[in-house]
Amino acid sequence: MEQANMRPDEATAAYAWVRRQYARVREAVEEAAVKAGRPPGEIRLMAVTKTVDEALIREAIAAGASLLGENRVQELVRKRPLLPLESCEMHLIGHLQSNKAAKAVECADMIEAVDSLRLARELSRCCEKQGKEMRVLLEVNIGSDAAKFGFAPAQTAQAAEEIAALPGIKVCGLMTVPPISDDQRQTAKFFSRMHQLFIDMRGKNVDNLSMDILSMGMSGDFPLAIAEGSTLVRIGSAIFGRREYR
Ligand SMILES: *Cc1c(COP(=O)(O)O)cnc(C)c1O
């Protein structure tokens, strides 16, 4: 959807469209939960707002969105003061460079893509400096994809224990982006492995580590992710339309 320089009638149509799409996706999430025999309240819906203009994000909030996701710190920092966030959280969901950790700690409500010990240590330092506690998820490279960030599945539990011991950081769960695949069974397998890892780690009862959030599922695969145990789905294009990278 073209967002900038829209005529007023186009803009009005786009606003209504986003509100309708948000409601539709909300319903689809609930349906998927019921189909999987899970209480719909167990799954949070995140509206992924990267590249989306503030006016359209406001429509999603008006339609009930209470959780927003941005993948770049700069964009999160820029948009934050422009949005009515009284009852809204903003999570950082993209790869974070250590040199932007301070900004992220200052401005995000949760950092979902902690993908290295080095980054976790830097976040911890920033939290101590700012007198803050930051909730984080650990990103798992569930497909062992060389092009992706994240902990290898076999190293995640050990990393989680080390990170949970760092001051200022609270590990709340795991997130993943599985490899792109046309084969739904393959995608389901990755989600299922993530869920198993999540359950195994939950069983360990490590101090300062709570496995409450399993963040997986995007526009193309969220019903599958919900069937396999996701507790947070991150939806962009199904709510806002195709992204225009400018
Ligand atoms: C963009 C993005 C999403 C949303 O993707 P859609 O396919 O548009 O729903 C989810 N998670 C992450 C980490 C993203 O960067």
CSV table of N, CA, C and O and ligand atoms in Angstrom, one decimal, residues 48 50 71 93 175 177 218-220 234-238 243, ligand 1:
chain,number,residue,atom,x,y,z
A,48,VAL,N,3.2,-5.5,13.6
A,48,VAL,CA,4.5,-5.1,13.2
A,48,VAL,C,4.5,-3.9,12.3
A,48,VAL,O,3.9,-3.9,11.2
A,50,LYS,N,7.0,-1.8,11.2
A,50,LYS,CA,8.1,-1.3,10.4
A,50,LYS,C,7.7,-0.8,9.1
A,50,LYS,O,6.9,-1.4,8.4
A,71,ASN,N,11.5,-3.2,13.9
A,71,ASN,CA,12.7,-4.0,13.8
A,71,ASN,C,14.0,-3.1,13.8
A,71,ASN,O,15.1,-3.7,13.9
A,93,ILE,N,12.1,-6.0,17.6
A,93,ILE,CA,12.1,-7.4,17.1
A,93,ILE,C,13.2,-7.7,16.1
A,93,ILE,O,13.3,-8.8,15.7
A,175,MET,N,12.2,-16.3,20.9
A,175,MET,CA,11.6,-15.9,19.6
A,175,MET,C,12.3,-16.6,18.5
A,175,MET,O,13.5,-16.9,18.6
A,177,VAL,N,12.4,-16.8,13.8
A,177,VAL,CA,11.9,-16.6,12.5
A,177,VAL,C,12.4,-17.9,11.7
A,177,VAL,O,13.6,-18.0,11.5
A,218,MET,N,4.3,-15.3,11.7
A,218,MET,CA,4.1,-14.0,11.0
A,218,MET,C,2.9,-14.2,10.0
A,218,MET,O,2.2,-15.1,10.1
A,219,SER,N,2.7,-13.2,9.2
A,219,SER,CA,1.5,-13.1,8.3
A,219,SER,C,1.3,-14.5,7.6
A,219,SER,O,0.2,-14.9,7.5
A,220,GLY,N,2.4,-15.1,7.1
A,220,GLY,CA,2.2,-16.2,6.2
A,220,GLY,C,2.0,-17.5,7.0
A,220,GLY,O,1.7,-18.5,6.4
A,234,ARG,N,3.7,-12.2,15.4
A,234,ARG,CA,4.1,-10.9,15.0
A,234,ARG,C,3.7,-10.7,13.5
A,234,ARG,O,4.2,-11.3,12.6
A,235,ILE,N,2.6,-9.8,13.4
A,235,ILE,CA,2.0,-9.7,12.1
A,235,ILE,C,2.1,-8.3,11.5
A,235,ILE,O,1.7,-7.3,12.1
A,236,GLY,N,2.7,-8.2,10.3
A,236,GLY,CA,2.9,-7.0,9.6
A,236,GLY,C,2.0,-6.8,8.4
A,236,GLY,O,1.0,-6.2,8.5
A,237,SER,N,2.4,-7.5,7.3
A,237,SER,CA,1.7,-7.2,6.1
A,237,SER,C,0.2,-7.6,6.1
A,237,SER,O,-0.6,-7.0,5.4
A,238,ALA,N,-0.2,-8.6,6.8
A,238,ALA,CA,-1.6,-9.0,6.9
A,238,ALA,C,-2.5,-7.9,7.5
A,238,ALA,O,-3.7,-7.8,7.3
A,243,ARG,N,4.7,-4.1,2.4
A,243,ARG,CA,5.5,-3.0,2.8
A,243,ARG,C,6.2,-2.3,1.7
A,243,ARG,O,6.6,-2.9,0.7
B,1,LIG,C1,8.7,-7.9,9.5
B,1,LIG,C2,8.8,-8.9,10.6
B,1,LIG,C3,7.6,-9.6,10.9
B,1,LIG,C4,6.3,-9.4,10.2
B,1,LIG,O1,6.3,-10.0,9.0
B,1,LIG,P1,5.0,-10.1,8.1
B,1,LIG,O2,5.3,-11.3,7.2
B,1,LIG,O3,4.8,-8.8,7.4
B,1,LIG,O4,3.8,-10.4,9.0
B,1,LIG,C5,7.7,-10.5,12.0
B,1,LIG,N1,8.8,-10.7,12.7
B,1,LIG,C6,10.0,-10.0,12.4
B,1,LIG,C7,11.2,-10.2,13.1
B,1,LIG,C8,10.0,-9.1,11.3
B,1,LIG,O5,11.1,-8.4,11.0
